[in-house]
mmCIF file of C-alpha atoms and ligand atoms in Angstrom:
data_model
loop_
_atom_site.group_PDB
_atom_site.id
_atom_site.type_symbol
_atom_site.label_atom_id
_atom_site.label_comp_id
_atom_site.label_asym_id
_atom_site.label_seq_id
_atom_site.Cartn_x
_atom_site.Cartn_y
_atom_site.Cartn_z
ATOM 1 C CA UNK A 25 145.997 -93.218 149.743
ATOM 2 C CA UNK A 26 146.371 -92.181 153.302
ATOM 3 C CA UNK A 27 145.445 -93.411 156.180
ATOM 4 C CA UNK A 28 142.455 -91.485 157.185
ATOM 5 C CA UNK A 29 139.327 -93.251 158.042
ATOM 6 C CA UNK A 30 136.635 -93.693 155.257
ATOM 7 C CA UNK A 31 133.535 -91.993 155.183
ATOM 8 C CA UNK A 32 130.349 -92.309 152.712
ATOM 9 C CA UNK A 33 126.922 -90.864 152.629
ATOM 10 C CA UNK A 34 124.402 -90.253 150.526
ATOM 11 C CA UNK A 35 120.864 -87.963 150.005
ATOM 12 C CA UNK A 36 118.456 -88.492 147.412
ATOM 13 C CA UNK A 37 117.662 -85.913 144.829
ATOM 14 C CA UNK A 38 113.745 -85.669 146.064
ATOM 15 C CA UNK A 39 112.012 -82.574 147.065
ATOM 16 C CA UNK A 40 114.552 -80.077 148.347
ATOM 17 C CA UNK A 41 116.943 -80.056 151.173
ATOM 18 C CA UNK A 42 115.339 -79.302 154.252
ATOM 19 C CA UNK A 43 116.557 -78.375 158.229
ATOM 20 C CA UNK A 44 116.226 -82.718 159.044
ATOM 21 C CA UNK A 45 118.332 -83.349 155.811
ATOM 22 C CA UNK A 46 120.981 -80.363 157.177
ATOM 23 C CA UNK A 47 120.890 -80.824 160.657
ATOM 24 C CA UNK A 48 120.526 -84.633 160.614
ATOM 25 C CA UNK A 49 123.214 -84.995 158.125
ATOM 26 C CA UNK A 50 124.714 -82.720 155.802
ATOM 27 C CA UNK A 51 126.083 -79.814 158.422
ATOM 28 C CA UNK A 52 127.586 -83.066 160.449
ATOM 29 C CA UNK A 53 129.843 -83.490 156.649
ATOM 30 C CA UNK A 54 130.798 -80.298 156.309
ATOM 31 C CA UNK A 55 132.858 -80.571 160.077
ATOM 32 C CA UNK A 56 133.492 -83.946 158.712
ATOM 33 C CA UNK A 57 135.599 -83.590 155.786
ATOM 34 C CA UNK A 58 138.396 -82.321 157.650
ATOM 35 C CA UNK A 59 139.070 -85.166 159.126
ATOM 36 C CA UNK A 60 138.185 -88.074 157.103
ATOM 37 C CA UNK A 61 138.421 -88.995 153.154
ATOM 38 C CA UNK A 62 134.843 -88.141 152.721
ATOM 39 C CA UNK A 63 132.642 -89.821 149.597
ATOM 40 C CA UNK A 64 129.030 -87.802 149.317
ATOM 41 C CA UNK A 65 127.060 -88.931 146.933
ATOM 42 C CA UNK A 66 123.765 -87.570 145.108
ATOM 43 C CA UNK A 67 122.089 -91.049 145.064
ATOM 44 C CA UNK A 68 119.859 -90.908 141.735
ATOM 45 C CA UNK A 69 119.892 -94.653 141.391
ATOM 46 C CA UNK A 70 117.939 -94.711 144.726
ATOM 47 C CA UNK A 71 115.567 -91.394 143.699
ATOM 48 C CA UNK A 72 114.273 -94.039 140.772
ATOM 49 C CA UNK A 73 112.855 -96.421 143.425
ATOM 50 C CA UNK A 74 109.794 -94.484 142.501
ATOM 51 C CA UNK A 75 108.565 -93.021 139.682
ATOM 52 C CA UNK A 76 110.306 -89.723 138.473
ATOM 53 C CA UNK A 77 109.688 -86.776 135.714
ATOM 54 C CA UNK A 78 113.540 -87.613 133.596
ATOM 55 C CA UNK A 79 113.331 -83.366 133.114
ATOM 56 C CA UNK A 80 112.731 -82.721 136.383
ATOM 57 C CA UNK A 81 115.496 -85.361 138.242
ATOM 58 C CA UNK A 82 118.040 -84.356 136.307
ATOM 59 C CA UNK A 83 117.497 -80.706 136.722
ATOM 60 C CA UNK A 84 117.116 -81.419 140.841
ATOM 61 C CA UNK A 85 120.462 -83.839 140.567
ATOM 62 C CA UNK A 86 122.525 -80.192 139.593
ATOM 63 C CA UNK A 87 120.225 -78.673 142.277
ATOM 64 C CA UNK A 88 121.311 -80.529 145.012
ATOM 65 C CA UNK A 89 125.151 -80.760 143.716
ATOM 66 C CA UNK A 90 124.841 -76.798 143.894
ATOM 67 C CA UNK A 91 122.527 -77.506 147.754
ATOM 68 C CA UNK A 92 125.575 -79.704 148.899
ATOM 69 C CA UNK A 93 128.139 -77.093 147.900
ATOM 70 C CA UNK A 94 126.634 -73.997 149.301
ATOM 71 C CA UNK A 95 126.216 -76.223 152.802
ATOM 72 C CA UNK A 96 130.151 -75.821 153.019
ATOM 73 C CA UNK A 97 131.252 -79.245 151.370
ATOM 74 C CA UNK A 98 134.500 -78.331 149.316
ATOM 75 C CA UNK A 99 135.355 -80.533 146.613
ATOM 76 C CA UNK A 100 139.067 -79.989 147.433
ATOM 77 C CA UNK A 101 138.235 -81.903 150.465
ATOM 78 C CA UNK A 102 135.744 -84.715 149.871
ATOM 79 C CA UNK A 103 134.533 -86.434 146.574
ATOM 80 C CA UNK A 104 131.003 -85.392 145.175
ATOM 81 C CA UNK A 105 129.540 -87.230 142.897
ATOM 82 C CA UNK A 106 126.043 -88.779 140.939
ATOM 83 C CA UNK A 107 125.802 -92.431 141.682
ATOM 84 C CA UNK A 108 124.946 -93.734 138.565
ATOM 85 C CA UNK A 109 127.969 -92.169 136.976
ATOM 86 C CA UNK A 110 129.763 -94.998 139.415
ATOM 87 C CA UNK A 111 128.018 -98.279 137.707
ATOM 88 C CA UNK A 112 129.660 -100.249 140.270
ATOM 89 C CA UNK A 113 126.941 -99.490 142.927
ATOM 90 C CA UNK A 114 124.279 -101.181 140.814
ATOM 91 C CA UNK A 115 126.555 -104.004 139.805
ATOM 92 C CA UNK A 116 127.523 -104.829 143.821
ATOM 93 C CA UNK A 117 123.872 -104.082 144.331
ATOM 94 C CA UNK A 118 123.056 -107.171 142.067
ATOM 95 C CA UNK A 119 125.710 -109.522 144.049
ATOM 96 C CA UNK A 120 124.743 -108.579 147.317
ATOM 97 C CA UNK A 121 120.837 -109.356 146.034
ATOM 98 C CA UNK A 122 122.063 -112.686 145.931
ATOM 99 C CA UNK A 123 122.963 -113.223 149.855
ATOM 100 C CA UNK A 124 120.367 -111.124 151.278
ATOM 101 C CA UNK A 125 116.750 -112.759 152.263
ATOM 102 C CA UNK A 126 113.684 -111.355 151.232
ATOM 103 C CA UNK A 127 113.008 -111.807 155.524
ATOM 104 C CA UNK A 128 115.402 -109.253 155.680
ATOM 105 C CA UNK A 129 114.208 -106.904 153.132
ATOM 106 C CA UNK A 130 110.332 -107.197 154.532
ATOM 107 C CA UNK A 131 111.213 -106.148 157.632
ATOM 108 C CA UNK A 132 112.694 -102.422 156.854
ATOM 109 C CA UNK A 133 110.833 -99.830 158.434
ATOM 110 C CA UNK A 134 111.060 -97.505 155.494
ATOM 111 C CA UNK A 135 109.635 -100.197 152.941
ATOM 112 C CA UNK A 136 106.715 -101.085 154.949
ATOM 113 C CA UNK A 137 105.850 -96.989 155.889
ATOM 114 C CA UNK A 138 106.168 -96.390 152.682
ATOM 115 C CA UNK A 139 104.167 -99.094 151.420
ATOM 116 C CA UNK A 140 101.180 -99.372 153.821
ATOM 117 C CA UNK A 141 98.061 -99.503 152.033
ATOM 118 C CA UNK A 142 99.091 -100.590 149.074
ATOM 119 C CA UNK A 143 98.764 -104.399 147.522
ATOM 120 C CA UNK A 144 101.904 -106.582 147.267
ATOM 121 C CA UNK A 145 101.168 -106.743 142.827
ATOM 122 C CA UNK A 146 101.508 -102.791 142.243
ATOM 123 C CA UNK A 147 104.905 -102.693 144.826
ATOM 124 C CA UNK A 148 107.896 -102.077 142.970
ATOM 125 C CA UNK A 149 110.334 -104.297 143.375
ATOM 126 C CA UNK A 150 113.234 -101.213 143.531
ATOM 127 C CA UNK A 151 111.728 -100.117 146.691
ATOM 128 C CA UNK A 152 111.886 -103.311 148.217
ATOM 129 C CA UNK A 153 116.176 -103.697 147.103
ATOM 130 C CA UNK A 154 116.867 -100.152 148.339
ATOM 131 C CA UNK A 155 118.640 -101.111 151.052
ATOM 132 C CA UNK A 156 120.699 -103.526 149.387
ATOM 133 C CA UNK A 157 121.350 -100.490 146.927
ATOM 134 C CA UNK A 158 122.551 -98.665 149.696
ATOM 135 C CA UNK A 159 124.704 -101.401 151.570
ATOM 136 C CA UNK A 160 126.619 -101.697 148.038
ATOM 137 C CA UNK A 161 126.970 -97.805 148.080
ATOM 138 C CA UNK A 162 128.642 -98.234 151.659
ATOM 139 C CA UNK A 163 130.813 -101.728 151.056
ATOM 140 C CA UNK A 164 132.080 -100.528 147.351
ATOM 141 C CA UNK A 165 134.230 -97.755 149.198
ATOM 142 C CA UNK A 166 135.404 -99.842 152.053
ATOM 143 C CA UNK A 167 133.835 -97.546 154.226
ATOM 144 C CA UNK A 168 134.415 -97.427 158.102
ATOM 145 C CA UNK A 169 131.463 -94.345 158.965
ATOM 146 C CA UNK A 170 128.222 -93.892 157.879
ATOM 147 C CA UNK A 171 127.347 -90.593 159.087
ATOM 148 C CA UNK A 172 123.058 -90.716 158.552
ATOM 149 C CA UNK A 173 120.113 -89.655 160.302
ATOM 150 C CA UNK A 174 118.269 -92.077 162.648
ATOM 151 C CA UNK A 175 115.995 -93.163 160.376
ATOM 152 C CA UNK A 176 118.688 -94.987 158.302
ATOM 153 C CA UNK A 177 119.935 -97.213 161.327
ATOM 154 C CA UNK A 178 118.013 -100.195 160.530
ATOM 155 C CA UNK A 179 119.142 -99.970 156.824
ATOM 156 C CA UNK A 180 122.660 -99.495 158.011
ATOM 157 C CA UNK A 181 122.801 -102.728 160.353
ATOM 158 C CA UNK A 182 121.558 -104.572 156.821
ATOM 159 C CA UNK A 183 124.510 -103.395 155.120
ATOM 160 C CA UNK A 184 126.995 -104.320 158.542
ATOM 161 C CA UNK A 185 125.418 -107.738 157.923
ATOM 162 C CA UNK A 186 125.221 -108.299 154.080
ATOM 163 C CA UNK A 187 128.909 -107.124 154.815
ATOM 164 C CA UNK A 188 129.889 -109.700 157.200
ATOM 165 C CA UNK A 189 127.584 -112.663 155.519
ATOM 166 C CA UNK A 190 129.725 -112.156 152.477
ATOM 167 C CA UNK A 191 133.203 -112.181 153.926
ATOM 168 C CA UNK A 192 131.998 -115.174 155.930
ATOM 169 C CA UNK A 193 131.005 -117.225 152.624
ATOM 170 C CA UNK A 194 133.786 -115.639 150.303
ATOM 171 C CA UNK A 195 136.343 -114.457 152.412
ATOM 172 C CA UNK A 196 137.562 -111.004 153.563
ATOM 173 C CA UNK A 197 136.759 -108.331 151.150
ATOM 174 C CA UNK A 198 134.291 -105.723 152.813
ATOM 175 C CA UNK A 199 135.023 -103.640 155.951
ATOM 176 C CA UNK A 200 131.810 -104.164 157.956
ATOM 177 C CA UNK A 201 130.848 -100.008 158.035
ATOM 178 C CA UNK A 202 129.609 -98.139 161.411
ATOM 179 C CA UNK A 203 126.907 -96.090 161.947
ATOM 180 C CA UNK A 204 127.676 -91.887 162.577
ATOM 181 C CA UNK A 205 124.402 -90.452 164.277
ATOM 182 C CA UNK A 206 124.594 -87.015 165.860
ATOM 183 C CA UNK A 207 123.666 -86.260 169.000
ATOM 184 C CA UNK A 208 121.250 -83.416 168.471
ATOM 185 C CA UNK A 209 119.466 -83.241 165.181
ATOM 186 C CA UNK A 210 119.627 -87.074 164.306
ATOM 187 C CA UNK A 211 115.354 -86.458 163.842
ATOM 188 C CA UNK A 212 114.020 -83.246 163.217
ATOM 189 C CA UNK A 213 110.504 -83.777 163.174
ATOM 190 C CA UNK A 214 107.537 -82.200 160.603
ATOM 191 C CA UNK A 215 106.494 -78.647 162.091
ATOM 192 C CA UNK A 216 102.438 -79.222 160.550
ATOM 193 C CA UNK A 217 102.787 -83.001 162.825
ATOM 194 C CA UNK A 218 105.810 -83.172 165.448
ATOM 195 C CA UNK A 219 104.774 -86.659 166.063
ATOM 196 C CA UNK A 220 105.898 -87.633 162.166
ATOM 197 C CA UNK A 221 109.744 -87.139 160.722
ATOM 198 C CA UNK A 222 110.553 -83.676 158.503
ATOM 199 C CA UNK A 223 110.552 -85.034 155.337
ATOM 200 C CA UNK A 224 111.689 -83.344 151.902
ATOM 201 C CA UNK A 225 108.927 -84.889 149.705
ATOM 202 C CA UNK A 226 106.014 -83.836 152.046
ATOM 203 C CA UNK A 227 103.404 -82.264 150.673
ATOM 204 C CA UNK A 228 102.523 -79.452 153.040
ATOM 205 C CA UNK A 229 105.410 -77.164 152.634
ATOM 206 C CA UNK A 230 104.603 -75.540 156.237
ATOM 207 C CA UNK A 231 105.645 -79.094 157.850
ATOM 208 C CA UNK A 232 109.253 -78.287 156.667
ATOM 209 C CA UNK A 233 111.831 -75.476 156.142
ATOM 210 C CA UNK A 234 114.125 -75.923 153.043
ATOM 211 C CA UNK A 235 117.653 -74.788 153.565
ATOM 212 C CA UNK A 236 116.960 -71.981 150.675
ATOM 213 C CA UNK A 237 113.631 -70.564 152.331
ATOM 214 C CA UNK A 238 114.317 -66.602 152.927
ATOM 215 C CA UNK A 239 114.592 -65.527 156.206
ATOM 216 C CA UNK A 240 111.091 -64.004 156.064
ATOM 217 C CA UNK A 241 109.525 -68.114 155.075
ATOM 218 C CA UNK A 242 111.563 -69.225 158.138
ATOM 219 C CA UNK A 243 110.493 -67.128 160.651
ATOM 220 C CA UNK A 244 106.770 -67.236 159.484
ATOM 221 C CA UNK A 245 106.924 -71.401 158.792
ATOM 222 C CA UNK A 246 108.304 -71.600 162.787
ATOM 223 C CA UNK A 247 105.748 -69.188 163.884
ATOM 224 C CA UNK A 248 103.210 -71.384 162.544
ATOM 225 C CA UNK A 249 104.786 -75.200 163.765
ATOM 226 C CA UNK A 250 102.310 -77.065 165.726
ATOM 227 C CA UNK A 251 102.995 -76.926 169.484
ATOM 228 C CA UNK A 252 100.686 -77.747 172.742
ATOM 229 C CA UNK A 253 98.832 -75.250 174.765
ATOM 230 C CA UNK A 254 100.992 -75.282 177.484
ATOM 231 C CA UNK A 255 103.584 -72.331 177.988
ATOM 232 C CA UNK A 256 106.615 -73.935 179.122
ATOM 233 C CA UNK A 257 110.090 -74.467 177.268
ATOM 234 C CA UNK A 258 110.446 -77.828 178.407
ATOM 235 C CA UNK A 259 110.755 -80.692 177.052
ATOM 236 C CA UNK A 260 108.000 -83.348 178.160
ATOM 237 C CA UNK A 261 105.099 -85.991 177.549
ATOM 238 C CA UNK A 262 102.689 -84.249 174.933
ATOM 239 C CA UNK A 263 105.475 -81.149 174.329
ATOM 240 C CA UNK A 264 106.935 -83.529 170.769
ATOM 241 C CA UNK A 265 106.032 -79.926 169.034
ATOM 242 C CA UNK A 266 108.290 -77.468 171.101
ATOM 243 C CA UNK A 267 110.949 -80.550 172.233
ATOM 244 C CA UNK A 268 111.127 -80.548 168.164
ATOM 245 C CA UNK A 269 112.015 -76.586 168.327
ATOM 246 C CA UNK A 270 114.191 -76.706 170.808
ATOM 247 C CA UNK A 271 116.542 -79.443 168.954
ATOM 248 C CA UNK A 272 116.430 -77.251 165.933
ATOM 249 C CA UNK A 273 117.618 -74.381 167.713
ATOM 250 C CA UNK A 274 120.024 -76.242 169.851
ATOM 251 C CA UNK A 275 121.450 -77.941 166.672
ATOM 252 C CA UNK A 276 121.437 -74.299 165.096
ATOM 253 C CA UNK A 277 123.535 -72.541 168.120
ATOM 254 C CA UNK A 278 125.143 -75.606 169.790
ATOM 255 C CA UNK A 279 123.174 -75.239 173.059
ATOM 256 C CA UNK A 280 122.100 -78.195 175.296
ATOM 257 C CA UNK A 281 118.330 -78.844 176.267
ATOM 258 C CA UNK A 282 119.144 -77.343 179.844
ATOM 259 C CA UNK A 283 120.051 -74.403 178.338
ATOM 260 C CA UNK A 284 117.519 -73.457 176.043
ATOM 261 C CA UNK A 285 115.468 -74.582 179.141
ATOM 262 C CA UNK A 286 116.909 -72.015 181.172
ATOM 263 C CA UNK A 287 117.504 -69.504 178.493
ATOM 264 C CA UNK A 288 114.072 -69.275 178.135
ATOM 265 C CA UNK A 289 112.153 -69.556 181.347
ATOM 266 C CA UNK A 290 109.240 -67.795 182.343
ATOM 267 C CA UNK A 291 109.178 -66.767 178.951
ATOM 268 C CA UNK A 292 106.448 -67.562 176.219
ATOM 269 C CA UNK A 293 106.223 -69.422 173.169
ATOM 270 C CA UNK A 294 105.462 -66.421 170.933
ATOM 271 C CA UNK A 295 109.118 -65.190 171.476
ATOM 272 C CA UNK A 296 110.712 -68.819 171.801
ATOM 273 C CA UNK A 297 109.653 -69.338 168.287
ATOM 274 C CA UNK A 298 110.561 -65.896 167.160
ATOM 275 C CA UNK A 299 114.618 -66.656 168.157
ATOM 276 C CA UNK A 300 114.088 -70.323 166.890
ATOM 277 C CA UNK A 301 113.123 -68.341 163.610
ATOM 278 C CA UNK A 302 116.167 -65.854 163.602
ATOM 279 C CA UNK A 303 118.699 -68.966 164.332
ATOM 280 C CA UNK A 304 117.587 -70.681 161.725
ATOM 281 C CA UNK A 305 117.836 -67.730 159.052
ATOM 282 C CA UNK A 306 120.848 -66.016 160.353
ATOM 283 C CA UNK A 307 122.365 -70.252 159.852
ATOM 284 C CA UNK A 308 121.039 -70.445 156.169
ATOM 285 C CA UNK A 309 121.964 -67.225 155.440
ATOM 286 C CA UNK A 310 124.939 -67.861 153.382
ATOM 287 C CA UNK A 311 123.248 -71.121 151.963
ATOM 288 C CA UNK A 312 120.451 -69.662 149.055
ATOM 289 C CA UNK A 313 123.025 -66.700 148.503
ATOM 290 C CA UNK A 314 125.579 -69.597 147.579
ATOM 291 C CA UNK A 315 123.294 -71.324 146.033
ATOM 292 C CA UNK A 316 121.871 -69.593 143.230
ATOM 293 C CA UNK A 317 125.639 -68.006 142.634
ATOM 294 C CA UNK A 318 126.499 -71.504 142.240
ATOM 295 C CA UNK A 319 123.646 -72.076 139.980
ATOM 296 C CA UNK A 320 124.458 -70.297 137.586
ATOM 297 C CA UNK A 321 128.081 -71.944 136.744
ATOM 298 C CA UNK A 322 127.249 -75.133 135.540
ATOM 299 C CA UNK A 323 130.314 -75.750 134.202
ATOM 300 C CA UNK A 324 131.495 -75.323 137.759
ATOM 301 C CA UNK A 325 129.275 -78.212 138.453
ATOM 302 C CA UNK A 326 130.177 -80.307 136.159
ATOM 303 C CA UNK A 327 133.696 -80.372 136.562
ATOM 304 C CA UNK A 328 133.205 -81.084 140.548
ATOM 305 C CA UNK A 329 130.536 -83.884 139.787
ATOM 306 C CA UNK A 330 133.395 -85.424 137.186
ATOM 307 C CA UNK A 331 136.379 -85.210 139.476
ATOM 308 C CA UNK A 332 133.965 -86.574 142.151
ATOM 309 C CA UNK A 333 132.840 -89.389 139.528
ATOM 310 C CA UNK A 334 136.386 -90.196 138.365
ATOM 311 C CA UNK A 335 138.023 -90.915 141.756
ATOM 312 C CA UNK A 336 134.812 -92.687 143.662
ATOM 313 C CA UNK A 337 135.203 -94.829 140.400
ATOM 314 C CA UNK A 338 138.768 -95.727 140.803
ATOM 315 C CA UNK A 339 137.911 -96.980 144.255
ATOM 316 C CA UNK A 340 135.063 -98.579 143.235
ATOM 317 C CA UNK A 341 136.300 -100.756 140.443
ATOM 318 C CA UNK A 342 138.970 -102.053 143.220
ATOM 319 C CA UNK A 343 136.518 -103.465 145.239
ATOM 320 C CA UNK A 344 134.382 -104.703 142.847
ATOM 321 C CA UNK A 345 137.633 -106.577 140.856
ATOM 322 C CA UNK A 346 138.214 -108.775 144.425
ATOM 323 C CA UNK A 347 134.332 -109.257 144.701
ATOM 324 C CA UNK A 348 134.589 -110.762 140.931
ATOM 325 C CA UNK A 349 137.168 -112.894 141.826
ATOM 326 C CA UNK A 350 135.474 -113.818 145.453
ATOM 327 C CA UNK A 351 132.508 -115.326 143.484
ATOM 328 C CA UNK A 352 134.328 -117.411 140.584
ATOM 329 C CA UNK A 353 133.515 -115.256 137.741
ATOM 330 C CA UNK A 354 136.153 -115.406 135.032
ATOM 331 C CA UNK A 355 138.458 -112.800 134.843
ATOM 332 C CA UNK A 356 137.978 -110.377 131.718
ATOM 333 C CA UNK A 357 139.958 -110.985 128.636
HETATM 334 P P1 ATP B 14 112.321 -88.343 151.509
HETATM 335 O O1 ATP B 14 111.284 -87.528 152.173
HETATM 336 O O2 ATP B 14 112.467 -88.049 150.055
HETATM 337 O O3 ATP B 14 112.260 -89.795 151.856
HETATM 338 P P2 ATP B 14 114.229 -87.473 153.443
HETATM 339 O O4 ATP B 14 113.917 -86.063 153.785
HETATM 340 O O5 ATP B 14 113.877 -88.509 154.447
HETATM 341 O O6 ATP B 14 113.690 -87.831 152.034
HETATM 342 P P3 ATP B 14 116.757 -88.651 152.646
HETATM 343 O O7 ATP B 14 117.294 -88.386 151.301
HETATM 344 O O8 ATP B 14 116.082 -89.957 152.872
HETATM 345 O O9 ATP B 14 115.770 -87.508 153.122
HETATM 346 O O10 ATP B 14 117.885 -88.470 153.745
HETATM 347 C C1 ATP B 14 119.072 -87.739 153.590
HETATM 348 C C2 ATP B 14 119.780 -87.682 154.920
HETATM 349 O O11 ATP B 14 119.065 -86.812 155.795
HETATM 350 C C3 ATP B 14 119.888 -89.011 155.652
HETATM 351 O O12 ATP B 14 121.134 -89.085 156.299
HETATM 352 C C4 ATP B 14 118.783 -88.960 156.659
HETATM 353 O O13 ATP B 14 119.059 -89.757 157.785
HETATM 354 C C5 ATP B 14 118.762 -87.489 157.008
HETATM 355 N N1 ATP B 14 117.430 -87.051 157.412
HETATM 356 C C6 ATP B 14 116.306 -87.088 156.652
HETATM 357 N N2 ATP B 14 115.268 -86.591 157.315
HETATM 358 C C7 ATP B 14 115.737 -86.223 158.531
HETATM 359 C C8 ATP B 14 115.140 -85.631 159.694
HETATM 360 N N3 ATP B 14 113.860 -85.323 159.715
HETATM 361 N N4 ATP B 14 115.925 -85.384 160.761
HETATM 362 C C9 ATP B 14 117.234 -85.685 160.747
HETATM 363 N N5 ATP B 14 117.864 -86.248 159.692
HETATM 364 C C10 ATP B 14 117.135 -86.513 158.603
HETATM 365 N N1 LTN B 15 118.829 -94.256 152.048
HETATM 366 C C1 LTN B 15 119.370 -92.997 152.431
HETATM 367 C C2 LTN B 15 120.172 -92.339 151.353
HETATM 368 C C3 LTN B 15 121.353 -93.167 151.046
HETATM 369 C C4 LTN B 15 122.492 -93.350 151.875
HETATM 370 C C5 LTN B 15 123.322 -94.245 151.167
HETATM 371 C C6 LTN B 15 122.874 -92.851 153.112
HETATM 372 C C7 LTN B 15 121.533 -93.938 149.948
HETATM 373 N N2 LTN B 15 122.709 -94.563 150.005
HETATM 374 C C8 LTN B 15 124.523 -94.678 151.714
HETATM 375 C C9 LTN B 15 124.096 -93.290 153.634
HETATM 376 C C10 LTN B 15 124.886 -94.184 152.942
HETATM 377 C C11 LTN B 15 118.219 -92.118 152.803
HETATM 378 O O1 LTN B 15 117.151 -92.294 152.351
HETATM 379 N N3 LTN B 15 118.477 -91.193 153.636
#
């Protein structure tokens, strides 16, 4: 192996792929992946946290494998791969369990939005060991970047100290992992409610854009986001809607705040949104034409997902073997 820093991330095969998921994270590993050895991973073991059609996940699992290819990742350059064809992520996930503290686990963000309002008795207990599912996703590939969203921060300083409790008890095994998060487009926010994060598995599919809407969706979906009744471009106390807007388009065309500022002043929101809406299609372009080409060669797929599977596996098993021998088990016969 060479030297090259170590770099794992993962999205979960839930709704579809939308601008946050691109701009927050998956664009960021395409530039990626020329630098680093680069581990992406379709997390399905995660997706199961709640409740899912089996049809239906494992038809979205070759989805997003086709999604992840059409964004630019080239499996010449970085390992793609499902998760549970690795079973050393659940099996870590179980020995990490055993040094993490429920305290730790209540306190996630994500687990408590996602369960307010429900009682502790119909909670499953998968949602509540995610993030020790995804600290043993990070620590299995000795992994020194975590490039994520902001939203995942909190999970990622779990897995920096489930990392660091363990070598501390055990010894040195784990390479305590750093977080990745992009300067513009780290939180795209819902178009319907700028106030609330774009999220895949919304149901109002005006709060989002999916990376394979056609240009026509696009333009109409950012014609309709939710803005203030002010006129300025600016960013600004009560402006969340068209602040939101301009870090899509300045994500889309690598321009700063100031200069979408000054790009557009004195000029209105009807044609602000109207060259948000042509950035954004003329940057998916490529992506559904990609897609459903790539769609239609499973066996395309498959051999990327297995190559992907084969060598995350080799690097898993290494990791896991010391962790074995860290915590007294026997060795196998
Ligand atoms: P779900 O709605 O199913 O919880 P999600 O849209 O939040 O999903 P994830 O699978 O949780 O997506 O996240 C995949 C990656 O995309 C992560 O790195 C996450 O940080 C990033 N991401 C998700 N939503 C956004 C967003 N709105 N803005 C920027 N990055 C995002
Ligand atoms: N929890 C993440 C997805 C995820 C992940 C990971 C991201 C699972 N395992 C490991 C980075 C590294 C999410 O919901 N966005």
């Amino acid at each position: 192996m060479d030297d090259k820093k170590i770099i794992f991330s993962g999205v979960q095969p839930s709704g579809v792929l939308t601008i946050g998921n691109y701009l927050g994270a998956v664009k960021n590993w395409v530039e990626l992946q020329e630098e680093y050895n680069c581990l992406f991973s379709i997390v399905d073991l995660h997706a199961i946290t709640v409740q899912q059609e089996p049809a239906k996940l494992r038809q979205r699992c070759m989805e997003f494998l086709a999604l992840y290819l059409a964004c630019g990742l080239d499996p010449e350059k970085c390992l793609l791969f499902f998760q549970s064809h690795v079973p050393q992520h659940a099996e870590l996930s179980w020995a990490l369990t055993c040094t993490t503290y429920m305290g730790e686990l209540s306190r996630m963000t994500q687990f408590k939005d996602k369960t307010r309002n429900k009682q502790d008795a119909n909670i499953g207990a998968g949602l509540f060991n995610y993030p020790v599912l995804m600290a043993a996703d990070i620590l299995l590939y000795q992994t020194d970047l975590v490039p994520v969203g902001v939203d995942q921060k909190q999970h990622l300083e779990l897995a920096r100290n489930l990392a660091e409790r363990f070598n501390r008890i055990y010894g040195d095994v784990f390479k305590v992992p750093e977080p990745y998060i992009p300067k513009m487009g780290a939180k795209i926010m819902s178009l319907a409610d700028p106030t609330k994060k774009m999220s895949k598995s919304d149901e109002n599919v005006n709060s989002y854009i999916s990376v394979i809407d056609d240009a026509d969706t696009i333009i109409r979906k950012i014609k309709r986001a939710v803005t203030d009744s002010d006129n300025r471009i600016i960013r600004g106390e009560g402006k969340e809607g068209i602040e939101n807007l301009m870090t899509i388009y300045g994500s889309m065309t690598g321009r700063s705040y100031e200069e979408i500022e000054q790009e557009f002043e004195g000029k209105g929101y009807g044609e602000f949104k109207a060259a948000v809406g042509e950035a954004v299609a003329e940057g998916l372009k490529d992506v559904r034409e990609k897609y459903n080409y790539l769609l239609q060669n499973k066996d395309y797929l498959k051999e990327v997902a297995k190559n992907g599977s084969d060598n995350a596996y080799k690097m898993a098993a290494r990791t896991l073997r010391k962790v074995h021998r860290k915590l007294g088990f026997v060795d196998r016969f």
